[in-house]
CSV table of C-alpha atoms in Angstrom, one decimal:
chain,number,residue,atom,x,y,z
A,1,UNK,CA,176.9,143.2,126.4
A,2,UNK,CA,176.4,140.9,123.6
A,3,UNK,CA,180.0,139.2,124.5
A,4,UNK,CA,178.5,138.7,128.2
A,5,UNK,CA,175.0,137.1,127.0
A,6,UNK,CA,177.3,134.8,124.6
A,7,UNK,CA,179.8,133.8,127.1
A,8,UNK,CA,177.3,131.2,129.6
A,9,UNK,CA,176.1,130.1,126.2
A,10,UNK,CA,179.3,128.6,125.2
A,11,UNK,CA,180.0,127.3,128.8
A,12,UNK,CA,177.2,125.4,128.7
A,13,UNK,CA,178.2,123.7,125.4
A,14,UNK,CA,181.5,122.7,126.8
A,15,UNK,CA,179.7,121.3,129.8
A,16,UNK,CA,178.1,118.7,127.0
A,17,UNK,CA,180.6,118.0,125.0
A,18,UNK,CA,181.1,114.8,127.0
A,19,UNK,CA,178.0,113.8,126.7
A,20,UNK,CA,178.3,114.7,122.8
A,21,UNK,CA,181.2,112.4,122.5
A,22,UNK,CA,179.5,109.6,124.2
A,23,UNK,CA,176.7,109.2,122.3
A,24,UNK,CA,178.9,109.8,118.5
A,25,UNK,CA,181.1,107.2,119.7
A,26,UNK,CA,178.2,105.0,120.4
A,27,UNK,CA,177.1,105.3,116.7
A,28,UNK,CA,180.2,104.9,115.8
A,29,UNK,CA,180.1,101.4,116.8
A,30,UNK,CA,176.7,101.2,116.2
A,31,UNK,CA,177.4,101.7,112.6
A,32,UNK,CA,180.1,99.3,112.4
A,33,UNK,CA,177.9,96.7,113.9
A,34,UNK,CA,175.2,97.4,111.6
A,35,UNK,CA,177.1,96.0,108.6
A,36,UNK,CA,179.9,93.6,110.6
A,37,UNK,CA,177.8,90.8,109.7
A,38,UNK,CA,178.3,91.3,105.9
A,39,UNK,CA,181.5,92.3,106.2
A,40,UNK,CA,183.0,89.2,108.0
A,41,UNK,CA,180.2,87.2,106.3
A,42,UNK,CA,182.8,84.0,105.1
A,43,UNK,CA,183.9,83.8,109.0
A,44,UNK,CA,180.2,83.7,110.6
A,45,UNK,CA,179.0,81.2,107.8
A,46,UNK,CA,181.7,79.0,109.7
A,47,UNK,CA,181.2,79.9,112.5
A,48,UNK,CA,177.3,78.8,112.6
A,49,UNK,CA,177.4,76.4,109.6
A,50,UNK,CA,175.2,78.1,107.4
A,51,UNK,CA,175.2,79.9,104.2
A,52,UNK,CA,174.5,83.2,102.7
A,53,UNK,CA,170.3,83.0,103.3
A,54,UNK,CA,171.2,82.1,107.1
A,55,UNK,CA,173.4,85.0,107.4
A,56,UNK,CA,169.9,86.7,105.9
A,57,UNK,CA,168.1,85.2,108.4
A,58,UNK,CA,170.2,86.8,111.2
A,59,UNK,CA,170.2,90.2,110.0
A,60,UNK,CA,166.3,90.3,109.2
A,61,UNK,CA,166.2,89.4,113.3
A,62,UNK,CA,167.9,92.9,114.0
A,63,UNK,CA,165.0,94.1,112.3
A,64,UNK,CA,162.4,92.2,114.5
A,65,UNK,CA,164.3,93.4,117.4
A,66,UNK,CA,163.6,97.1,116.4
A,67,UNK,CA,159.8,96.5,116.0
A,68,UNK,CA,159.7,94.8,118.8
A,69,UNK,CA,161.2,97.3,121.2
A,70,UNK,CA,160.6,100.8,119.0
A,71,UNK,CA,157.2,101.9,120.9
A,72,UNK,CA,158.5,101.0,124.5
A,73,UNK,CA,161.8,102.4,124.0
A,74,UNK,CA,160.1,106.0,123.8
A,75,UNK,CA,158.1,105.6,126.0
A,76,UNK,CA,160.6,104.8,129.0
A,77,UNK,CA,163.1,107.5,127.3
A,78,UNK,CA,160.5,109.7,128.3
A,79,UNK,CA,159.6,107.9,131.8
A,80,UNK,CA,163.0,106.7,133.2
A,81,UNK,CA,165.0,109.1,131.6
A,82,UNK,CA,167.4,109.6,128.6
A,83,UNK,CA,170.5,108.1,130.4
A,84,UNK,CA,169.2,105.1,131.7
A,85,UNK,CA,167.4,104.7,128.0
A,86,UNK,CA,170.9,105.2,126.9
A,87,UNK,CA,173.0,102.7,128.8
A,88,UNK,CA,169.4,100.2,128.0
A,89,UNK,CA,170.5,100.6,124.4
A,90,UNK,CA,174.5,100.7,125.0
A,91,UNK,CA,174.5,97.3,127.2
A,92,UNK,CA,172.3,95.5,124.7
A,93,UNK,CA,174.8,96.7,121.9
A,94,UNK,CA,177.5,94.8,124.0
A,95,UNK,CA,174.9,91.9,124.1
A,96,UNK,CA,174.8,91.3,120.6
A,97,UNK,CA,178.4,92.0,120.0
A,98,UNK,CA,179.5,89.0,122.7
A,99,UNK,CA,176.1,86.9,121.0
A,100,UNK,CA,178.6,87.4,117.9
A,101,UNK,CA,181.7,86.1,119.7
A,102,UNK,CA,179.9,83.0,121.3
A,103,UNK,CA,177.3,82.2,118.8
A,104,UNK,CA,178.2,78.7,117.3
A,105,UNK,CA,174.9,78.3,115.3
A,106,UNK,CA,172.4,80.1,113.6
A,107,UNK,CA,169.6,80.0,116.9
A,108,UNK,CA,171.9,81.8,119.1
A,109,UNK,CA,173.3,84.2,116.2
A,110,UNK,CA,169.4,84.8,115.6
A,111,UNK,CA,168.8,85.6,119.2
A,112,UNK,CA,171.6,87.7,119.5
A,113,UNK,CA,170.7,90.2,116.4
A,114,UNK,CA,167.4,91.0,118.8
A,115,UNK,CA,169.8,92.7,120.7
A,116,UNK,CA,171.3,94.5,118.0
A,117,UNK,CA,167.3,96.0,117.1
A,118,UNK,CA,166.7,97.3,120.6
A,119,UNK,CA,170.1,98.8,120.7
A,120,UNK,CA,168.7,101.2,117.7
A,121,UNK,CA,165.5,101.5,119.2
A,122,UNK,CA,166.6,102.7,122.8
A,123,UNK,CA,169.9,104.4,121.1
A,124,UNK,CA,167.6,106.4,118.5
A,125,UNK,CA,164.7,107.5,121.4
A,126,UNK,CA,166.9,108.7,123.9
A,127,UNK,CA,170.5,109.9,121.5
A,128,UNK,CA,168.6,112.0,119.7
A,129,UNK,CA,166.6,114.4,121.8
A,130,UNK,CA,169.4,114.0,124.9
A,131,UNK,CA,171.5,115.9,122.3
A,132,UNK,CA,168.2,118.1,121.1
A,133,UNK,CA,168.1,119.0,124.9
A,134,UNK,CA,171.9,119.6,125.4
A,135,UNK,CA,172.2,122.0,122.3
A,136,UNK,CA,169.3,123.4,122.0
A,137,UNK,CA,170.1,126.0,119.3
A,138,UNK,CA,172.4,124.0,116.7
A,139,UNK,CA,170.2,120.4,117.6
A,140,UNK,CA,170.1,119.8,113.9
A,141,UNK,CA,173.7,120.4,113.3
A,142,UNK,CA,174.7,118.2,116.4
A,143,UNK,CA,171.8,115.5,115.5
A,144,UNK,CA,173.3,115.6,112.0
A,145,UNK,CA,176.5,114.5,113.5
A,146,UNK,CA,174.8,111.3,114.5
A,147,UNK,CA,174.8,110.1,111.1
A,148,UNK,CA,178.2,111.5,110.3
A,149,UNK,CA,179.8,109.5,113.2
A,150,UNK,CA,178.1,106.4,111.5
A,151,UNK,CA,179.0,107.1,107.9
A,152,UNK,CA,182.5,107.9,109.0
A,153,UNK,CA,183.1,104.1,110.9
A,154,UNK,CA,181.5,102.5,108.6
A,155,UNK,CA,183.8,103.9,105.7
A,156,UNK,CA,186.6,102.9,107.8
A,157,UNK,CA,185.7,99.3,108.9
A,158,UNK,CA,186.5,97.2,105.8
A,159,UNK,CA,189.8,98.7,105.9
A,160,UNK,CA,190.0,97.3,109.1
A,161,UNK,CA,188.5,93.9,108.1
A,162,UNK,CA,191.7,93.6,105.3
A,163,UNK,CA,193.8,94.6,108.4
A,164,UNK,CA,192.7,92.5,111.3
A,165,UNK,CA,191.0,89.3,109.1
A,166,UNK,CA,190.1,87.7,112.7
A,167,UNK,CA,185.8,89.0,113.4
A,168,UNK,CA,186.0,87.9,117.0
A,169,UNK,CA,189.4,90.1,117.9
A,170,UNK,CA,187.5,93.0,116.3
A,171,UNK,CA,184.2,92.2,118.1
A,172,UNK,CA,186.0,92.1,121.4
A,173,UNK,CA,187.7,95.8,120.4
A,174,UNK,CA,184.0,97.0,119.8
A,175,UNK,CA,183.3,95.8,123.7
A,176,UNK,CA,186.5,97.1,125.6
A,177,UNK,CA,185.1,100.2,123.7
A,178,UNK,CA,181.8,100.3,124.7
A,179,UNK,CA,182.3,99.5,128.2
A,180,UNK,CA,184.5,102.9,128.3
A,181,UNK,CA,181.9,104.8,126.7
A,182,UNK,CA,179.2,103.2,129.0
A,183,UNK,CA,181.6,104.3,132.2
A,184,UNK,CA,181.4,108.0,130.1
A,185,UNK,CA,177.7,108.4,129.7
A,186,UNK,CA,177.1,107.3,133.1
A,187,UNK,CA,179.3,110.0,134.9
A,188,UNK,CA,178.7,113.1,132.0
A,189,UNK,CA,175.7,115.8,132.6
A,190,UNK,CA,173.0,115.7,130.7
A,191,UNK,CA,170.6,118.4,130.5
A,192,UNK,CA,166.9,118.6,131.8
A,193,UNK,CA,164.8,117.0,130.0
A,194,UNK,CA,162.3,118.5,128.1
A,195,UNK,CA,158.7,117.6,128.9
A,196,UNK,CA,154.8,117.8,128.2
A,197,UNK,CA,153.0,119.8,130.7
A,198,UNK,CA,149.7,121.3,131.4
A,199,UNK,CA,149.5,124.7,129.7
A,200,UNK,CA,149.7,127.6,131.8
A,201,UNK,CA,146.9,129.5,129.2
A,202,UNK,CA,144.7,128.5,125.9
A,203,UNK,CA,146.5,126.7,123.4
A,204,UNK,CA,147.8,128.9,120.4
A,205,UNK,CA,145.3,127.6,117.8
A,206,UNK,CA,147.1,126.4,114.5
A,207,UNK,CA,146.0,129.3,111.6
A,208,UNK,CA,144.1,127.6,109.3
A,209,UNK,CA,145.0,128.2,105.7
A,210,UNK,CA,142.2,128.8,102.7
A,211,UNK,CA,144.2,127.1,100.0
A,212,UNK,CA,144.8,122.9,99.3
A,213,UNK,CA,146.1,121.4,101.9
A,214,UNK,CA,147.8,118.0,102.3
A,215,UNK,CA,145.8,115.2,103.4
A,216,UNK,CA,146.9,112.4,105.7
A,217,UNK,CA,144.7,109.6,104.3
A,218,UNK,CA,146.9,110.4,100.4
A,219,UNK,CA,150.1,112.3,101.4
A,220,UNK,CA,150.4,111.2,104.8
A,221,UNK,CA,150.2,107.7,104.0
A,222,UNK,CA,152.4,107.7,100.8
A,223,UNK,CA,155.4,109.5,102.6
A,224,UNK,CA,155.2,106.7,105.4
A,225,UNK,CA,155.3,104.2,102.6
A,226,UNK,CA,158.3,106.4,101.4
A,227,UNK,CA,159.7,106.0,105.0
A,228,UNK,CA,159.8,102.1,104.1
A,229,UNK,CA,160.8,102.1,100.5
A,230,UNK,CA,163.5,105.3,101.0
A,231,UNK,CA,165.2,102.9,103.6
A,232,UNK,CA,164.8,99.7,101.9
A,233,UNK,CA,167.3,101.1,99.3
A,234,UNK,CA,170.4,102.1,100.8
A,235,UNK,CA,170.0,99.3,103.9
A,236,UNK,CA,169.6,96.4,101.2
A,237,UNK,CA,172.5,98.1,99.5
A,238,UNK,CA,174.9,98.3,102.8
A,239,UNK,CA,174.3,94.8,103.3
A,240,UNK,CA,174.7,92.7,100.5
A,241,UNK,CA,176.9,94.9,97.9
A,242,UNK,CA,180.4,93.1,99.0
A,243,UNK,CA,178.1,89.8,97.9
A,244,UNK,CA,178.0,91.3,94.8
A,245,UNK,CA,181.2,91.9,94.2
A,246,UNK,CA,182.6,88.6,95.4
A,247,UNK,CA,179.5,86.9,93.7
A,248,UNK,CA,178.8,88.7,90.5
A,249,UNK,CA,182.2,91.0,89.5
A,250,UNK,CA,184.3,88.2,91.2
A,251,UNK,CA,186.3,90.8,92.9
A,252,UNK,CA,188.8,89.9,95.1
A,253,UNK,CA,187.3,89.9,99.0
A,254,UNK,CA,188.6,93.5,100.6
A,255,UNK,CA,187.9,94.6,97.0
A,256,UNK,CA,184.3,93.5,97.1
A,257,UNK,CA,184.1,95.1,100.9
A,258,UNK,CA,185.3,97.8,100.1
A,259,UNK,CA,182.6,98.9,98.1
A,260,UNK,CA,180.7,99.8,101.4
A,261,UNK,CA,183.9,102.2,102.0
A,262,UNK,CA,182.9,104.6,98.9
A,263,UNK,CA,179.4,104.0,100.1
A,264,UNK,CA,180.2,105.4,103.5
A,265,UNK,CA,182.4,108.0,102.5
A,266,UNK,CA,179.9,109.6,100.1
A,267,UNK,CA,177.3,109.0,102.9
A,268,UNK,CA,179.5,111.2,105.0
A,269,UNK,CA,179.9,113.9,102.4
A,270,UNK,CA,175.8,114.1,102.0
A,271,UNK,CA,175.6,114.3,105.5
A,272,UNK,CA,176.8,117.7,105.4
A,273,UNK,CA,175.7,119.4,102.0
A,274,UNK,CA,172.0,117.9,102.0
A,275,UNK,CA,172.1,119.9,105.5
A,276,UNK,CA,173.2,122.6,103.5
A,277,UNK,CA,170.8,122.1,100.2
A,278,UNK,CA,167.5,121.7,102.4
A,279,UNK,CA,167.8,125.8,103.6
A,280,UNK,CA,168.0,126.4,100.0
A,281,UNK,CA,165.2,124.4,98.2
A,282,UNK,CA,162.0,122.4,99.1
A,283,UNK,CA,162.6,118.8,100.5
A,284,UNK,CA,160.1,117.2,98.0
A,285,UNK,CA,162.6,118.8,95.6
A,286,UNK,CA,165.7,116.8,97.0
A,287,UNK,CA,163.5,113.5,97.7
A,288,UNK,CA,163.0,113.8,93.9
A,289,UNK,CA,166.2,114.5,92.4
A,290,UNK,CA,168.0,112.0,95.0
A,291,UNK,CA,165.6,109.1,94.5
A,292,UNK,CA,166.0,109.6,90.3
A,293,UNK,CA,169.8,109.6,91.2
A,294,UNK,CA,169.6,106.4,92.7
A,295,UNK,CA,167.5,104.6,91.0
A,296,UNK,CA,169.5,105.4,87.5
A,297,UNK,CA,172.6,104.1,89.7
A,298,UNK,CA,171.0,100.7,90.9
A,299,UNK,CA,169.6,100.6,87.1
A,300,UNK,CA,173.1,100.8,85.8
A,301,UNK,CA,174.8,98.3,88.5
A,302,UNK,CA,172.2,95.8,87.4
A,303,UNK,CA,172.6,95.6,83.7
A,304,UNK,CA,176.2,96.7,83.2
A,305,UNK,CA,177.9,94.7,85.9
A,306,UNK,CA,181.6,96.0,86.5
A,307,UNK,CA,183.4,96.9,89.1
A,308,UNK,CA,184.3,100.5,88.1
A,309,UNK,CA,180.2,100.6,87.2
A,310,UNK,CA,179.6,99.1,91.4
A,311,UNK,CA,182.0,101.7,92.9
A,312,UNK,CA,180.0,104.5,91.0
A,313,UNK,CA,176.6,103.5,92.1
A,314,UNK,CA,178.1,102.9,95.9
A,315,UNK,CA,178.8,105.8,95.6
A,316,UNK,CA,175.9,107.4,94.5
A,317,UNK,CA,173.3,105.5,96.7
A,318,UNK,CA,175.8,106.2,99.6
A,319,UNK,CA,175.2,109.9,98.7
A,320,UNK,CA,171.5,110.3,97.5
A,321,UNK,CA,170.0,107.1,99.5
A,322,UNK,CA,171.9,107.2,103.0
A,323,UNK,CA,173.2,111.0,103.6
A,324,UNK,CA,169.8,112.3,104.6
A,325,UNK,CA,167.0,111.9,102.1
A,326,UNK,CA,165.1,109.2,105.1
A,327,UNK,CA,165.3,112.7,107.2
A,328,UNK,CA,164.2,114.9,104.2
A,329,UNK,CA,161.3,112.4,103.9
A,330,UNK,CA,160.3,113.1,107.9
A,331,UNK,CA,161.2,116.8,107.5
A,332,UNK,CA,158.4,117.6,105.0
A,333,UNK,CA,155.7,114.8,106.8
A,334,UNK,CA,156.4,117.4,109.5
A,335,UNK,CA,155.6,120.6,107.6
A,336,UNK,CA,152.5,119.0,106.5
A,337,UNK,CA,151.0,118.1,109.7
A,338,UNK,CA,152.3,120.2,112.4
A,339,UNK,CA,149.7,119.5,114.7
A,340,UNK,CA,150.1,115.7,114.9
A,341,UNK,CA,154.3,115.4,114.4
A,342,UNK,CA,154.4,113.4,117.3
A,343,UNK,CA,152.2,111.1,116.1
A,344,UNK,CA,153.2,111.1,112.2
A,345,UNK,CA,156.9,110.9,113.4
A,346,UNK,CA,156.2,107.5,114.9
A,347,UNK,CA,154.5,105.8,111.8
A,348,UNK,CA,157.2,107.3,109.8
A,349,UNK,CA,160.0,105.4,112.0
A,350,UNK,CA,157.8,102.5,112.3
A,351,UNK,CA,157.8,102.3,108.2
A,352,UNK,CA,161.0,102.6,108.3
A,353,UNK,CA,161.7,99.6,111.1
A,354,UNK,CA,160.3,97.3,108.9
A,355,UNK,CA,162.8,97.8,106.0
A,356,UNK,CA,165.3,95.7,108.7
A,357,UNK,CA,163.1,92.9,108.9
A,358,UNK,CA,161.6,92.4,105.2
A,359,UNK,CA,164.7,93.6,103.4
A,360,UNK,CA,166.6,91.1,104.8
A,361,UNK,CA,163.9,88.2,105.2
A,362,UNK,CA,163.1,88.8,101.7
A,363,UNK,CA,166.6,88.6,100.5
A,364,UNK,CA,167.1,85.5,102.6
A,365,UNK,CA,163.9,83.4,100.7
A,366,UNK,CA,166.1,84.5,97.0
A,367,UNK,CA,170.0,84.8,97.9
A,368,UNK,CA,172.4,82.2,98.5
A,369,UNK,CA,176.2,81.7,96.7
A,370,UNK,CA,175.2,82.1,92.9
A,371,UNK,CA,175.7,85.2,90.9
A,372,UNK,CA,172.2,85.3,89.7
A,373,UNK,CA,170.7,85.1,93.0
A,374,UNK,CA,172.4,88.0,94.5
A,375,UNK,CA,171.8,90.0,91.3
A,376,UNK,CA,168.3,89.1,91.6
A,377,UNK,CA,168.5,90.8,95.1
A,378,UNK,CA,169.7,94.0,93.6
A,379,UNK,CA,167.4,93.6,91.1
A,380,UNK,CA,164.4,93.7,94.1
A,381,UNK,CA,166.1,97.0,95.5
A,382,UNK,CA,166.1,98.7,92.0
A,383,UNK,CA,162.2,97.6,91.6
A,384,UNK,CA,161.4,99.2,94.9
A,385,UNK,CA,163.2,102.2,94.4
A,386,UNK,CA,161.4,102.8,91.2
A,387,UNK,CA,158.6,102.3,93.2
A,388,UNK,CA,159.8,105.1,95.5
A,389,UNK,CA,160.2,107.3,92.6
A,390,UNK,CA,156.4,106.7,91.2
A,391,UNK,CA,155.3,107.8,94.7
A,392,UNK,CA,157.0,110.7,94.8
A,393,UNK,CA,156.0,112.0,91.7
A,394,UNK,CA,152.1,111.9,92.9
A,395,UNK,CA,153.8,113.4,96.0
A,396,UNK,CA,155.7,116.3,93.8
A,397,UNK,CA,152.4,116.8,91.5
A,398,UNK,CA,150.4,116.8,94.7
A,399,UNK,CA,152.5,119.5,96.7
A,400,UNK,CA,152.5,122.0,93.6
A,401,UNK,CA,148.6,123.0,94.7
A,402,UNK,CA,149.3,123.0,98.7
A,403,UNK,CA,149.2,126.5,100.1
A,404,UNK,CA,152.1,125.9,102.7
């Protein structure tokens, strides 16, 4: 009997494994074109005679993109329809990878990267609950696999870079491949959507608890601020560590790039145990112990510069910065207000979409080919994530006296 009520269960998986594979190929290339800019940096400074702070410029517009198009994109993922969302964010992917082929000056490299931030905006509101909907009962397991697929290209790309030196063969790959995984998504099944509708009888009321509880004006608005600073880290970090090793450890260039390659990796490897860790203790816990951990790394980049010192902290802001602890962040603004997730979830990603505009834009007004200046960046990142840390101390203080 139970082999029977298991069976349709795993039938319907395999019917969305399609659809599964679409949208982790997507962010495969949606994480090598997160840091392709960086990566190929010497080649696009060429390309659209400029220098390092122009090459700022264009990556801050990604972020503009995303705040631009983050509120609409949800909405129409819930009006039109998680495919059509989909493709929305797929096809403006492909737009900003051929703005990267044909750009020949900053203007049009800058118009192209607004492609690049609706691509995350309609790729994160429609991927995510399209797989939520599909796999109902391992939907964080499968959503986790999101980030894996990203951690996982972008640990392999500078290997590819020292490979195939040429950005615009390697931006033309990314296409061909996107195009096939466009004709994919458009023929798989996806499942029904999940949707708001009237209740059928009185809302169950929300039980209302005698002890402390967390308030949205102090804790609510210091974990969206963590939402900002939490991703201002490791994104800072992805984009300008192989300027740090050219610039400051004079490494040798795939030497320097590959930096992002132990930052991925360990990314990957977080992806999976902070899954693992956040069933076993409480997430202000993890946010705590992960944000020290970085911050001690950044600390130790800055003011022992060495390249054995850069591939330690790449690794450790790949695994306590970018393997989960943004989720961990969401996870307990969740558990603290449950009645308004929807609501708290969207200041929370909209915190976060600013750390792709002022991260870069702030970079860009400091950073350009000295060693000082783009030690002074890193310096920035390692004041911020200290900041991070004072927050969530009041935040770990605060939660000792919640009844939750």
């Amino acid at each position: 009997m139970e082999l029977k009520e298991k069976q349709p269960m795993t039938m319907k998986h395999r019917t969305y494994l399609p659809l599964a594979t679409g949208i982790y190929l997507n962010y495969a290339i949606l994480g090598m074109a997160t840091i392709i800019i960086s990566q190929y940096g010497t080649q696009f400074q060429a390309l659209w005679h400029t220098d390092m702070k122009g090459l700022s410029t264009v990556i801050a517009m990604i972020g503009i993109g995303r705040l631009l198009t983050i509120l609409v994109a949800g909405y129409l993922s819930d009006r039109l329809g998680r495919r059509k969302t989909m493709l929305i964010g797929m096809l403006a992917q492909i737009l900003f990878l051929l703005g990267l082929v044909f750009s020949t000056n900053l203007i049009s490299a800058c118009v192209a990267a607004l492609f690049m931030g609706a691509t995350n905006s309609f790729g994160d509101t429609s991927s995510y609950p399209a797989l939520t909907d599909a796999f109902k009962e391992n939907a964080a397991s499968m959503n986790s696999l999101v980030k894996a697929a990203m951690s996982l290209a972008q640990f392999a790309l500078p290997f590819i870079v020292a490979v195939q030196p040429n950005a615009k063969f390697t931006l033309i790959v990314m296409v061909v491949i996107m195009a096939l995984d466009i004709a994919l998504i458009g023929m798989t099944r996806f499942a029904p959507q999940t949707l708001k509708s009237a209740p059928t009888q009185a809302p169950e009321k929300v039980a209302v608890k005698s002890g402390a509880q967390p308030s949205m004006l102090i804790d609510g608005s210091l974990l969206i601020v963590v939402g900002f600073t939490l991703s201002f880290t490791f994104y800072v970090f992805s984009q300008y560590a192989p300027n740090f090793g050219s610039s400051v450890l004079h490494m040798s260039a795939n030497g320097a790039k590959s930096l992002i390659s132990w930052y991925a990796m360990a990314s990957l490897i977080s992806v999976f145990i902070t899954s693992s860790l956040v069933t076993r203790l409480k997430p202000i816990k993890l946010i705590f112990t992960y944000t020290l951990i970085s911050f001690l790394g950044l600390v130790q980049m800055v003011t022992f510069p060495n390249a054995d010192g850069a591939r330690l902290t790449a690794v450790l802001i790949g695994f306590f910065a970018a393997g989960g602890i943004w989720q961990l962040g969401l996870t307990l603004l969740s558990q603290y207000f449950p009645a308004e997730k929807g609501k708290v979830t969207g200041y929370y990603s909209f915190a976060t979409s600013l750390t792709f505009f002022v991260g870069p834009l702030v970079s860009s007004l400091i950073i350009d080919d000295t060693a000082a200046s783009v030690l002074h960046v890193f310096e920035i990142d390692t004041g911020v994530t200290l900041f991070s840390l004072i927050i969530i101390i009041i935040l770990f203080i605060r939660n000792r006296k919640f009844d939750l």
